[in-house]
Amino acid sequence: MEEQKVHFNIPPFHPKAFQYMEDAVARQKICGDGFYTGKCTEWMKAQAKAAGALLTTSCTHALEMAALLSGIGPGDEVIMPSYTFVSTADAFVLRGARAVFVDIRKDTMNLDEALIEDAITPRTKAIAVVHYAGISCEMDTICRIAKKHQLKIIEDAAQAVLCTYQGRSLGAIGDYGCYSFHETKNYSMGEGGAILLKNQKDILNAEIIREKGTNRSQFFRGEIDKYSWKEAGSSYLPSDLNAAYLWAQLEEAEAVNRRRISSWSLYYELLQELEAAGDIELPVVPKGCVHNGHMFYIKAKDLEERTALLQYLKEKGISAVFHYVPLHSSEAGQKYGRFHGQDRNTTRESNRLLRLPMYDGLKEEQIRYVASEVKNFYRQF
Ligand SMILES: *Cc1c(COP(=O)(O)O)cnc(C)c1O
């Protein structure tokens, strides 16, 4: 076994987390919607300028809430990319809907906005966009299409906390936006997420769905004198202990964001000569998009070259990984979805993509080491 020199990810942690978790215990309210949940919620609402924000047990659950709030049911269709995490599809498939996969753009790995309209049928109810690597989809065009055909927009913004499109926060552009605070994301509570609500009128319903279908949230605020079962719902609210762990990071989110972007930029700068030589391709950030350094990926020539590069880096003690296997090629994807139009980019581009180590705390010399080993790999030929 070779020595591991550079990890792929180290879960986010801020030392103040223990102090805040102790405080949460002292406050004797460690269930959902306690003091620290409130802190995180206010932070999200303020930074994203959303009408509402609710902390959830995961981004997957936030997506499930978005599916419920959108009224998605059996036979409905939801347009989405095939190049995404399973939860984007699961949330709607659980409601009996069909996933309609549309090809991605080669430059951003995001849903190709030019192909959406052709996939719309009388059954289409929503478009689920994924802002891959925290780089925005072409939201002006997508919002125009949604408005014209009266479709809901759900943003899977799992990777996109603190990212913007034309100055607007990702997650707060569509009807519903879903964040992830999983340990692989920029800010974490172990397992967790949030749903952002664009419209004031969704807030009460979202609170009810998240509190087992009851209006307990209103009861706790003293707005009603007893709570009761109002709708079909579930339990999607995390413990305040987890929120306390997260709050320690959110308090210093801007600093984390700056460090990640500077790591991303250093990779970009160091690997530019390989792109110029035609060996690899680097990520593209379209005009008007501001990302958060969530991920740094490169593209090799093809699957065979990527496999060789991954193995080479592994031998050098560097943990690099590939990413999503397109959903339409999976067992469930074939059962619950269909690919509309031609797969020009989804399979080919996903086969070429390789993610380099990226986390807050990654050192400059580690980035230089990784970049130099990627260069050494291409010098062999
Ligand atoms: C991480 C991720 C999810 C799932 O997040 P969880 O919080 O683990 O449920 C969903 N979609 C995308 C695009 C992700 O990156």
mmCIF file of C-alpha atoms and ligand atoms in Angstrom:
data_model
loop_
_atom_site.group_PDB
_atom_site.id
_atom_site.type_symbol
_atom_site.label_atom_id
_atom_site.label_comp_id
_atom_site.label_asym_id
_atom_site.label_seq_id
_atom_site.Cartn_x
_atom_site.Cartn_y
_atom_site.Cartn_z
ATOM 1 C CA MET A 1 0.000 0.000 0.000
ATOM 2 C CA GLU A 2 1.334 3.370 -1.002
ATOM 3 C CA GLU A 3 1.313 6.151 1.543
ATOM 4 C CA GLN A 4 -1.684 8.456 1.249
ATOM 5 C CA LYS A 5 -0.260 11.922 0.671
ATOM 6 C CA VAL A 6 -3.292 13.882 -0.447
ATOM 7 C CA HIS A 7 -6.821 12.994 0.627
ATOM 8 C CA PHE A 8 -9.678 13.665 -1.738
ATOM 9 C CA ASN A 9 -11.843 15.277 0.948
ATOM 10 C CA ILE A 10 -11.610 16.048 4.653
ATOM 11 C CA PRO A 11 -15.011 16.784 6.235
ATOM 12 C CA PRO A 12 -15.460 20.447 7.222
ATOM 13 C CA PHE A 13 -15.047 21.193 10.918
ATOM 14 C CA HIS A 14 -14.660 24.408 12.890
ATOM 15 C CA PRO A 15 -13.271 24.140 16.467
ATOM 16 C CA LYS A 16 -16.111 26.297 17.811
ATOM 17 C CA ALA A 17 -18.496 23.465 16.917
ATOM 18 C CA PHE A 18 -17.991 21.790 20.324
ATOM 19 C CA GLN A 19 -18.668 25.020 22.210
ATOM 20 C CA TYR A 20 -21.898 25.554 20.283
ATOM 21 C CA MET A 21 -22.975 21.928 20.678
ATOM 22 C CA GLU A 22 -22.396 22.177 24.429
ATOM 23 C CA ASP A 23 -24.448 25.343 24.458
ATOM 24 C CA ALA A 24 -27.241 23.626 22.519
ATOM 25 C CA VAL A 25 -27.343 20.941 25.229
ATOM 26 C CA ALA A 26 -27.367 23.597 27.964
ATOM 27 C CA ARG A 27 -30.356 25.236 26.281
ATOM 28 C CA GLN A 28 -32.255 21.951 26.764
ATOM 29 C CA LYS A 29 -33.696 21.899 23.283
ATOM 30 C CA ILE A 30 -31.728 19.577 21.044
ATOM 31 C CA CYS A 31 -34.639 18.586 18.791
ATOM 32 C CA GLY A 32 -35.326 20.495 15.590
ATOM 33 C CA ASP A 33 -35.874 24.239 15.308
ATOM 34 C CA GLY A 34 -33.760 25.193 18.303
ATOM 35 C CA PHE A 35 -31.444 28.178 18.764
ATOM 36 C CA TYR A 36 -28.753 27.116 16.261
ATOM 37 C CA THR A 37 -31.252 26.012 13.632
ATOM 38 C CA GLY A 38 -32.568 29.575 13.847
ATOM 39 C CA LYS A 39 -29.065 31.008 13.387
ATOM 40 C CA CYS A 40 -28.437 28.870 10.292
ATOM 41 C CA THR A 41 -31.861 29.696 8.865
ATOM 42 C CA GLU A 42 -31.433 33.445 9.238
ATOM 43 C CA TRP A 43 -27.995 33.219 7.645
ATOM 44 C CA MET A 44 -29.331 31.320 4.621
ATOM 45 C CA LYS A 45 -32.278 33.659 4.138
ATOM 46 C CA ALA A 46 -30.073 36.733 4.346
ATOM 47 C CA GLN A 47 -27.291 35.551 2.069
ATOM 48 C CA ALA A 48 -29.591 34.039 -0.576
ATOM 49 C CA LYS A 49 -32.334 36.688 -0.273
ATOM 50 C CA ALA A 50 -34.952 33.935 -0.168
ATOM 51 C CA ALA A 51 -38.479 34.400 1.225
ATOM 52 C CA GLY A 52 -37.979 31.316 3.384
ATOM 53 C CA ALA A 53 -35.332 28.773 4.328
ATOM 54 C CA LEU A 54 -35.691 25.572 6.340
ATOM 55 C CA LEU A 55 -32.886 23.359 7.546
ATOM 56 C CA THR A 56 -33.490 19.717 6.615
ATOM 57 C CA THR A 57 -31.983 16.314 7.341
ATOM 58 C CA SER A 58 -30.400 16.177 3.870
ATOM 59 C CA CYS A 59 -30.501 17.680 0.405
ATOM 60 C CA THR A 60 -32.286 14.497 -0.653
ATOM 61 C CA HIS A 61 -35.048 15.323 1.839
ATOM 62 C CA ALA A 62 -35.108 18.956 0.702
ATOM 63 C CA LEU A 63 -35.676 17.669 -2.853
ATOM 64 C CA GLU A 64 -38.454 15.390 -1.562
ATOM 65 C CA MET A 65 -40.066 18.415 0.073
ATOM 66 C CA ALA A 66 -39.760 20.344 -3.208
ATOM 67 C CA ALA A 67 -41.478 17.479 -5.034
ATOM 68 C CA LEU A 68 -44.318 17.502 -2.474
ATOM 69 C CA LEU A 69 -44.642 21.300 -2.571
ATOM 70 C CA SER A 70 -44.732 21.206 -6.384
ATOM 71 C CA GLY A 71 -47.631 18.759 -6.229
ATOM 72 C CA ILE A 72 -45.805 16.215 -8.376
ATOM 73 C CA GLY A 73 -47.790 12.991 -8.715
ATOM 74 C CA PRO A 74 -48.100 9.713 -10.635
ATOM 75 C CA GLY A 75 -47.618 10.067 -14.374
ATOM 76 C CA ASP A 76 -46.063 13.534 -14.176
ATOM 77 C CA GLU A 77 -42.756 14.174 -15.891
ATOM 78 C CA VAL A 78 -39.785 16.103 -14.588
ATOM 79 C CA ILE A 79 -37.002 17.236 -16.902
ATOM 80 C CA MET A 80 -33.496 16.873 -15.483
ATOM 81 C CA PRO A 81 -29.949 15.968 -16.468
ATOM 82 C CA SER A 82 -28.849 12.333 -16.395
ATOM 83 C CA TYR A 83 -25.451 13.486 -15.180
ATOM 84 C CA THR A 84 -26.392 14.042 -11.521
ATOM 85 C CA PHE A 85 -26.640 12.397 -8.129
ATOM 86 C CA VAL A 86 -29.483 9.877 -7.725
ATOM 87 C CA SER A 87 -31.429 12.119 -5.321
ATOM 88 C CA THR A 88 -32.335 14.608 -8.078
ATOM 89 C CA ALA A 89 -34.382 11.820 -9.685
ATOM 90 C CA ASP A 90 -35.360 9.840 -6.553
ATOM 91 C CA ALA A 91 -37.302 12.722 -5.041
ATOM 92 C CA PHE A 92 -39.740 12.823 -7.979
ATOM 93 C CA VAL A 93 -39.758 9.105 -8.761
ATOM 94 C CA LEU A 94 -40.891 8.496 -5.156
ATOM 95 C CA ARG A 95 -44.009 10.553 -5.989
ATOM 96 C CA GLY A 96 -44.706 8.355 -9.016
ATOM 97 C CA ALA A 97 -43.271 10.749 -11.574
ATOM 98 C CA ARG A 98 -41.035 9.912 -14.516
ATOM 99 C CA ALA A 99 -37.572 11.364 -14.952
ATOM 100 C CA VAL A 100 -37.025 12.765 -18.438
ATOM 101 C CA PHE A 101 -33.301 13.071 -18.981
ATOM 102 C CA VAL A 102 -31.964 15.735 -21.298
ATOM 103 C CA ASP A 103 -28.379 16.017 -22.499
ATOM 104 C CA ILE A 104 -25.849 18.295 -20.786
ATOM 105 C CA ARG A 105 -23.604 21.038 -22.106
ATOM 106 C CA LYS A 106 -20.029 19.989 -22.690
ATOM 107 C CA ASP A 107 -18.573 23.165 -21.172
ATOM 108 C CA THR A 108 -20.349 23.222 -17.768
ATOM 109 C CA MET A 109 -21.745 19.673 -17.456
ATOM 110 C CA ASN A 110 -25.112 21.363 -16.772
ATOM 111 C CA LEU A 111 -28.499 20.724 -18.373
ATOM 112 C CA ASP A 112 -28.419 22.079 -21.940
ATOM 113 C CA GLU A 113 -31.042 24.820 -21.869
ATOM 114 C CA ALA A 114 -31.395 24.687 -25.663
ATOM 115 C CA LEU A 115 -32.738 21.108 -25.477
ATOM 116 C CA ILE A 116 -35.344 21.554 -22.740
ATOM 117 C CA GLU A 117 -38.311 22.785 -24.771
ATOM 118 C CA ASP A 118 -38.227 19.837 -27.119
ATOM 119 C CA ALA A 119 -38.608 17.464 -24.134
ATOM 120 C CA ILE A 120 -41.753 19.147 -22.784
ATOM 121 C CA THR A 121 -45.012 17.166 -23.058
ATOM 122 C CA PRO A 122 -48.486 17.802 -21.597
ATOM 123 C CA ARG A 123 -47.330 15.740 -18.579
ATOM 124 C CA THR A 124 -44.276 17.857 -17.815
ATOM 125 C CA LYS A 125 -44.634 19.562 -14.419
ATOM 126 C CA ALA A 126 -41.160 20.743 -13.517
ATOM 127 C CA ILE A 127 -37.560 21.269 -14.517
ATOM 128 C CA ALA A 128 -34.961 20.126 -12.000
ATOM 129 C CA VAL A 129 -31.664 21.863 -12.662
ATOM 130 C CA VAL A 130 -28.349 20.903 -11.095
ATOM 131 C CA HIS A 131 -25.647 23.550 -10.714
ATOM 132 C CA TYR A 132 -22.695 21.237 -11.169
ATOM 133 C CA ALA A 133 -19.555 22.171 -9.230
ATOM 134 C CA GLY A 134 -21.375 25.308 -8.038
ATOM 135 C CA ILE A 135 -21.379 26.735 -11.565
ATOM 136 C CA SER A 136 -24.819 27.957 -12.577
ATOM 137 C CA CYS A 137 -27.091 26.660 -15.305
ATOM 138 C CA GLU A 138 -28.262 29.250 -17.852
ATOM 139 C CA MET A 139 -31.073 30.395 -15.577
ATOM 140 C CA ASP A 140 -32.474 33.306 -17.626
ATOM 141 C CA THR A 141 -33.335 30.955 -20.483
ATOM 142 C CA ILE A 142 -34.586 28.217 -18.154
ATOM 143 C CA CYS A 143 -36.825 30.652 -16.237
ATOM 144 C CA ARG A 144 -38.259 31.918 -19.537
ATOM 145 C CA ILE A 145 -39.105 28.362 -20.648
ATOM 146 C CA ALA A 146 -40.639 27.517 -17.271
ATOM 147 C CA LYS A 147 -42.799 30.628 -17.312
ATOM 148 C CA LYS A 148 -43.986 30.028 -20.863
ATOM 149 C CA HIS A 149 -45.009 26.416 -20.129
ATOM 150 C CA GLN A 150 -46.064 27.003 -16.487
ATOM 151 C CA LEU A 151 -43.497 24.633 -15.037
ATOM 152 C CA LYS A 152 -41.957 24.695 -11.579
ATOM 153 C CA ILE A 153 -38.198 25.087 -11.278
ATOM 154 C CA ILE A 154 -36.405 23.079 -8.631
ATOM 155 C CA GLU A 155 -32.740 23.907 -8.171
ATOM 156 C CA ASP A 156 -30.535 21.115 -6.928
ATOM 157 C CA ALA A 157 -28.047 23.567 -5.438
ATOM 158 C CA ALA A 158 -26.409 20.884 -3.271
ATOM 159 C CA GLN A 159 -22.978 22.075 -4.374
ATOM 160 C CA ALA A 160 -23.844 25.724 -4.774
ATOM 161 C CA VAL A 161 -23.957 27.479 -1.390
ATOM 162 C CA LEU A 162 -22.672 31.077 -1.871
ATOM 163 C CA CYS A 163 -22.738 30.846 -5.673
ATOM 164 C CA THR A 164 -24.434 33.389 -7.897
ATOM 165 C CA TYR A 165 -25.837 33.854 -11.392
ATOM 166 C CA GLN A 166 -26.038 37.488 -12.613
ATOM 167 C CA GLY A 167 -25.760 38.503 -8.974
ATOM 168 C CA ARG A 168 -28.606 36.263 -7.781
ATOM 169 C CA SER A 169 -27.966 33.429 -5.319
ATOM 170 C CA LEU A 170 -28.254 29.901 -6.662
ATOM 171 C CA GLY A 171 -31.071 28.133 -4.841
ATOM 172 C CA ALA A 172 -33.172 31.295 -4.687
ATOM 173 C CA ILE A 173 -33.854 31.728 -8.416
ATOM 174 C CA GLY A 174 -36.285 28.826 -9.003
ATOM 175 C CA ASP A 175 -39.404 28.046 -6.955
ATOM 176 C CA TYR A 176 -37.422 25.749 -4.654
ATOM 177 C CA GLY A 177 -33.695 25.482 -4.021
ATOM 178 C CA CYS A 178 -32.002 22.597 -2.221
ATOM 179 C CA TYR A 179 -28.658 22.779 -0.400
ATOM 180 C CA SER A 180 -26.618 19.905 0.987
ATOM 181 C CA PHE A 181 -24.628 20.003 4.208
ATOM 182 C CA HIS A 182 -23.269 16.486 3.771
ATOM 183 C CA GLU A 183 -19.647 15.973 4.816
ATOM 184 C CA THR A 184 -18.527 16.129 1.180
ATOM 185 C CA LYS A 185 -19.887 19.637 0.683
ATOM 186 C CA ASN A 186 -18.381 23.084 1.443
ATOM 187 C CA TYR A 187 -20.254 23.446 4.749
ATOM 188 C CA SER A 188 -21.370 20.449 6.721
ATOM 189 C CA MET A 189 -23.386 19.079 9.608
ATOM 190 C CA GLY A 190 -22.466 15.476 8.817
ATOM 191 C CA GLU A 191 -25.768 14.765 7.132
ATOM 192 C CA GLY A 192 -28.060 17.691 6.427
ATOM 193 C CA GLY A 193 -29.415 20.185 3.966
ATOM 194 C CA ALA A 194 -31.896 22.975 3.471
ATOM 195 C CA ILE A 195 -34.745 24.063 1.273
ATOM 196 C CA LEU A 196 -34.979 27.653 0.101
ATOM 197 C CA LEU A 197 -38.398 29.029 -0.803
ATOM 198 C CA LYS A 198 -38.825 31.787 -3.337
ATOM 199 C CA ASN A 199 -42.468 32.455 -2.467
ATOM 200 C CA GLN A 200 -43.822 33.564 0.882
ATOM 201 C CA LYS A 201 -46.966 31.480 0.310
ATOM 202 C CA ASP A 202 -44.980 28.217 0.448
ATOM 203 C CA ILE A 203 -43.564 28.791 3.910
ATOM 204 C CA LEU A 204 -46.482 27.454 5.973
ATOM 205 C CA ASN A 205 -46.919 24.372 3.781
ATOM 206 C CA ALA A 206 -43.200 23.647 3.854
ATOM 207 C CA GLU A 207 -43.172 23.868 7.660
ATOM 208 C CA ILE A 208 -46.125 21.470 7.831
ATOM 209 C CA ILE A 209 -44.544 18.902 5.486
ATOM 210 C CA ARG A 210 -41.322 19.049 7.500
ATOM 211 C CA GLU A 211 -43.124 18.602 10.869
ATOM 212 C CA LYS A 212 -44.899 15.290 10.211
ATOM 213 C CA GLY A 213 -47.735 17.048 8.438
ATOM 214 C CA THR A 214 -48.610 19.155 11.492
ATOM 215 C CA ASN A 215 -48.639 22.879 12.202
ATOM 216 C CA ARG A 216 -46.354 22.417 15.195
ATOM 217 C CA SER A 217 -43.974 25.151 13.951
ATOM 218 C CA GLN A 218 -46.770 27.703 14.277
ATOM 219 C CA PHE A 219 -47.644 26.310 17.709
ATOM 220 C CA PHE A 220 -44.032 26.766 18.894
ATOM 221 C CA ARG A 221 -44.101 30.366 17.714
ATOM 222 C CA GLY A 222 -47.237 30.879 19.803
ATOM 223 C CA GLU A 223 -49.368 31.662 16.756
ATOM 224 C CA ILE A 224 -51.925 28.938 17.587
ATOM 225 C CA ASP A 225 -52.844 27.293 20.924
ATOM 226 C CA LYS A 226 -52.718 23.652 19.819
ATOM 227 C CA TYR A 227 -51.298 21.848 16.849
ATOM 228 C CA SER A 228 -52.908 19.190 14.689
ATOM 229 C CA TRP A 229 -52.493 17.048 11.607
ATOM 230 C CA LYS A 230 -52.993 19.232 8.541
ATOM 231 C CA GLU A 231 -51.465 17.377 5.597
ATOM 232 C CA ALA A 232 -49.428 14.314 4.645
ATOM 233 C CA GLY A 233 -45.873 14.989 5.754
ATOM 234 C CA SER A 234 -42.732 13.529 7.233
ATOM 235 C CA SER A 235 -39.951 14.372 9.666
ATOM 236 C CA TYR A 236 -37.385 16.388 7.769
ATOM 237 C CA LEU A 237 -35.939 18.564 10.519
ATOM 238 C CA PRO A 238 -32.475 17.974 11.926
ATOM 239 C CA SER A 239 -31.385 18.066 15.573
ATOM 240 C CA ASP A 240 -30.155 21.398 16.889
ATOM 241 C CA LEU A 241 -26.872 19.619 17.775
ATOM 242 C CA ASN A 242 -26.174 19.216 14.077
ATOM 243 C CA ALA A 243 -27.203 22.799 13.411
ATOM 244 C CA ALA A 244 -24.750 23.940 16.140
ATOM 245 C CA TYR A 245 -21.958 22.034 14.381
ATOM 246 C CA LEU A 246 -22.899 23.725 11.087
ATOM 247 C CA TRP A 247 -23.275 27.212 12.563
ATOM 248 C CA ALA A 248 -19.614 27.289 13.594
ATOM 249 C CA GLN A 249 -18.754 27.054 9.868
ATOM 250 C CA LEU A 250 -21.450 29.349 8.504
ATOM 251 C CA GLU A 251 -20.256 32.122 10.816
ATOM 252 C CA GLU A 252 -17.012 32.093 8.858
ATOM 253 C CA ALA A 253 -18.409 31.027 5.519
ATOM 254 C CA GLU A 254 -16.900 33.899 3.543
ATOM 255 C CA ALA A 255 -13.390 32.999 4.691
ATOM 256 C CA VAL A 256 -13.921 29.332 3.794
ATOM 257 C CA ASN A 257 -15.230 30.414 0.406
ATOM 258 C CA ARG A 258 -12.164 32.605 -0.260
ATOM 259 C CA ARG A 259 -9.763 29.800 0.654
ATOM 260 C CA ARG A 260 -11.554 27.297 -1.594
ATOM 261 C CA ILE A 261 -11.619 29.706 -4.530
ATOM 262 C CA SER A 262 -7.923 30.398 -4.106
ATOM 263 C CA SER A 263 -7.181 26.628 -4.153
ATOM 264 C CA TRP A 264 -9.337 26.298 -7.274
ATOM 265 C CA SER A 265 -7.552 29.203 -8.960
ATOM 266 C CA LEU A 266 -4.132 27.782 -8.159
ATOM 267 C CA TYR A 267 -5.050 24.429 -9.750
ATOM 268 C CA TYR A 268 -6.351 26.331 -12.776
ATOM 269 C CA GLU A 269 -3.202 28.390 -13.119
ATOM 270 C CA LEU A 270 -0.850 25.433 -12.725
ATOM 271 C CA LEU A 271 -2.704 23.213 -15.195
ATOM 272 C CA GLN A 272 -3.227 25.813 -17.911
ATOM 273 C CA GLU A 273 -0.145 24.705 -19.838
ATOM 274 C CA LEU A 274 -1.612 21.197 -20.176
ATOM 275 C CA GLU A 275 -4.787 22.642 -21.612
ATOM 276 C CA ALA A 276 -2.773 24.834 -23.988
ATOM 277 C CA ALA A 277 -0.899 21.713 -25.130
ATOM 278 C CA GLY A 278 -4.215 20.005 -25.853
ATOM 279 C CA ASP A 279 -3.734 17.289 -23.209
ATOM 280 C CA ILE A 280 -6.634 18.116 -20.894
ATOM 281 C CA GLU A 281 -9.618 20.434 -20.625
ATOM 282 C CA LEU A 282 -10.245 22.707 -17.654
ATOM 283 C CA PRO A 283 -13.593 23.762 -16.182
ATOM 284 C CA VAL A 284 -15.464 26.626 -17.833
ATOM 285 C CA VAL A 285 -17.115 29.365 -15.763
ATOM 286 C CA PRO A 286 -19.552 31.279 -18.002
ATOM 287 C CA LYS A 287 -19.817 35.056 -17.757
ATOM 288 C CA GLY A 288 -22.099 36.122 -14.924
ATOM 289 C CA CYS A 289 -21.464 32.968 -12.868
ATOM 290 C CA VAL A 290 -19.608 33.102 -9.558
ATOM 291 C CA HIS A 291 -18.713 29.719 -8.072
ATOM 292 C CA ASN A 292 -17.526 28.573 -4.645
ATOM 293 C CA GLY A 293 -14.538 26.338 -5.367
ATOM 294 C CA HIS A 294 -16.627 23.291 -4.495
ATOM 295 C CA MET A 295 -14.861 21.044 -6.943
ATOM 296 C CA PHE A 296 -11.872 21.080 -9.261
ATOM 297 C CA TYR A 297 -12.136 18.747 -12.213
ATOM 298 C CA ILE A 298 -10.167 18.153 -15.374
ATOM 299 C CA LYS A 299 -11.100 16.191 -18.468
ATOM 300 C CA ALA A 300 -8.810 13.583 -19.963
ATOM 301 C CA LYS A 301 -9.045 12.503 -23.613
ATOM 302 C CA ASP A 302 -11.305 9.522 -22.940
ATOM 303 C CA LEU A 303 -12.240 6.823 -20.423
ATOM 304 C CA GLU A 304 -9.065 4.825 -21.035
ATOM 305 C CA GLU A 305 -6.783 7.804 -20.427
ATOM 306 C CA ARG A 306 -8.775 8.834 -17.349
ATOM 307 C CA THR A 307 -8.461 5.323 -15.871
ATOM 308 C CA ALA A 308 -4.694 5.383 -16.425
ATOM 309 C CA LEU A 309 -4.396 8.854 -14.879
ATOM 310 C CA LEU A 310 -6.433 7.840 -11.803
ATOM 311 C CA GLN A 311 -4.165 4.820 -11.322
ATOM 312 C CA TYR A 312 -1.030 6.927 -11.822
ATOM 313 C CA LEU A 313 -2.171 9.471 -9.221
ATOM 314 C CA LYS A 314 -3.081 6.687 -6.796
ATOM 315 C CA GLU A 315 0.474 5.365 -7.041
ATOM 316 C CA LYS A 316 1.685 8.859 -6.152
ATOM 317 C CA GLY A 317 -0.521 8.902 -3.046
ATOM 318 C CA ILE A 318 -3.128 11.218 -4.536
ATOM 319 C CA SER A 319 -6.826 10.426 -4.168
ATOM 320 C CA ALA A 320 -8.548 11.591 -7.318
ATOM 321 C CA VAL A 321 -11.979 10.269 -8.268
ATOM 322 C CA PHE A 322 -14.414 10.157 -11.151
ATOM 323 C CA HIS A 323 -17.985 11.298 -10.666
ATOM 324 C CA TYR A 324 -21.554 10.377 -11.626
ATOM 325 C CA VAL A 325 -22.374 7.382 -13.753
ATOM 326 C CA PRO A 326 -25.220 8.786 -15.902
ATOM 327 C CA LEU A 327 -28.586 7.864 -14.385
ATOM 328 C CA HIS A 328 -30.168 6.783 -17.676
ATOM 329 C CA SER A 329 -27.648 3.941 -17.913
ATOM 330 C CA SER A 330 -28.577 2.591 -14.445
ATOM 331 C CA GLU A 331 -31.147 -0.085 -13.634
ATOM 332 C CA ALA A 332 -33.498 2.345 -11.863
ATOM 333 C CA GLY A 333 -32.902 5.034 -14.457
ATOM 334 C CA GLN A 334 -34.207 2.729 -17.158
ATOM 335 C CA LYS A 335 -37.190 1.736 -15.040
ATOM 336 C CA TYR A 336 -38.192 5.233 -13.918
ATOM 337 C CA GLY A 337 -36.922 7.453 -16.659
ATOM 338 C CA ARG A 338 -36.155 7.947 -20.296
ATOM 339 C CA PHE A 339 -33.545 9.893 -22.194
ATOM 340 C CA HIS A 340 -35.091 12.441 -24.527
ATOM 341 C CA GLY A 341 -33.098 13.187 -27.654
ATOM 342 C CA GLN A 342 -29.528 12.143 -28.270
ATOM 343 C CA ASP A 343 -26.858 11.495 -25.684
ATOM 344 C CA ARG A 344 -24.099 13.535 -27.313
ATOM 345 C CA ASN A 345 -22.297 14.726 -24.192
ATOM 346 C CA THR A 346 -23.642 12.999 -21.080
ATOM 347 C CA THR A 347 -21.832 9.669 -21.390
ATOM 348 C CA ARG A 348 -18.769 10.880 -23.238
ATOM 349 C CA GLU A 349 -18.035 13.860 -20.988
ATOM 350 C CA SER A 350 -18.735 11.977 -17.757
ATOM 351 C CA ASN A 351 -16.254 9.296 -18.872
ATOM 352 C CA ARG A 352 -13.525 11.908 -19.265
ATOM 353 C CA LEU A 353 -14.046 13.813 -16.029
ATOM 354 C CA LEU A 354 -11.709 13.425 -13.077
ATOM 355 C CA ARG A 355 -11.934 15.329 -9.777
ATOM 356 C CA LEU A 356 -8.769 16.407 -7.987
ATOM 357 C CA PRO A 357 -8.463 16.672 -4.168
ATOM 358 C CA MET A 358 -10.385 19.675 -2.850
ATOM 359 C CA TYR A 359 -11.280 20.677 0.686
ATOM 360 C CA ASP A 360 -10.850 23.625 3.014
ATOM 361 C CA GLY A 361 -7.389 23.156 4.503
ATOM 362 C CA LEU A 362 -5.766 21.729 1.386
ATOM 363 C CA LYS A 363 -2.277 23.246 1.388
ATOM 364 C CA GLU A 364 -0.630 25.130 -1.430
ATOM 365 C CA GLU A 365 2.244 22.627 -1.578
ATOM 366 C CA GLN A 366 -0.263 19.773 -1.875
ATOM 367 C CA ILE A 367 -1.945 21.488 -4.831
ATOM 368 C CA ARG A 368 1.464 22.049 -6.433
ATOM 369 C CA TYR A 369 2.310 18.383 -5.881
ATOM 370 C CA VAL A 370 -0.965 17.170 -7.428
ATOM 371 C CA ALA A 371 -0.581 19.491 -10.429
ATOM 372 C CA SER A 372 3.029 18.429 -10.975
ATOM 373 C CA GLU A 373 2.036 14.747 -10.927
ATOM 374 C CA VAL A 374 -0.749 15.363 -13.444
ATOM 375 C CA LYS A 375 1.886 17.033 -15.643
ATOM 376 C CA ASN A 376 4.316 14.142 -15.120
ATOM 377 C CA PHE A 377 1.639 11.726 -16.288
ATOM 378 C CA TYR A 378 1.276 13.584 -19.596
ATOM 379 C CA ARG A 379 5.046 13.909 -20.007
ATOM 380 C CA GLN A 380 5.300 10.118 -20.263
ATOM 381 C CA PHE A 381 3.847 10.168 -23.747
HETATM 382 C C1 LIG B 1 -24.567 15.835 -2.527
HETATM 383 C C2 LIG B 1 -25.625 15.976 -3.532
HETATM 384 C C3 LIG B 1 -26.946 15.576 -3.273
HETATM 385 C C4 LIG B 1 -27.352 14.850 -2.025
HETATM 386 O O1 LIG B 1 -27.120 15.520 -0.855
HETATM 387 P P1 LIG B 1 -27.468 14.819 0.542
HETATM 388 O O2 LIG B 1 -27.409 15.958 1.496
HETATM 389 O O3 LIG B 1 -26.413 13.796 0.785
HETATM 390 O O4 LIG B 1 -28.823 14.236 0.442
HETATM 391 C C5 LIG B 1 -27.901 15.807 -4.242
HETATM 392 N N1 LIG B 1 -27.589 16.378 -5.413
HETATM 393 C C6 LIG B 1 -26.342 16.764 -5.706
HETATM 394 C C7 LIG B 1 -26.057 17.414 -7.022
HETATM 395 C C8 LIG B 1 -25.311 16.562 -4.779
HETATM 396 O O5 LIG B 1 -24.064 16.933 -5.084
#
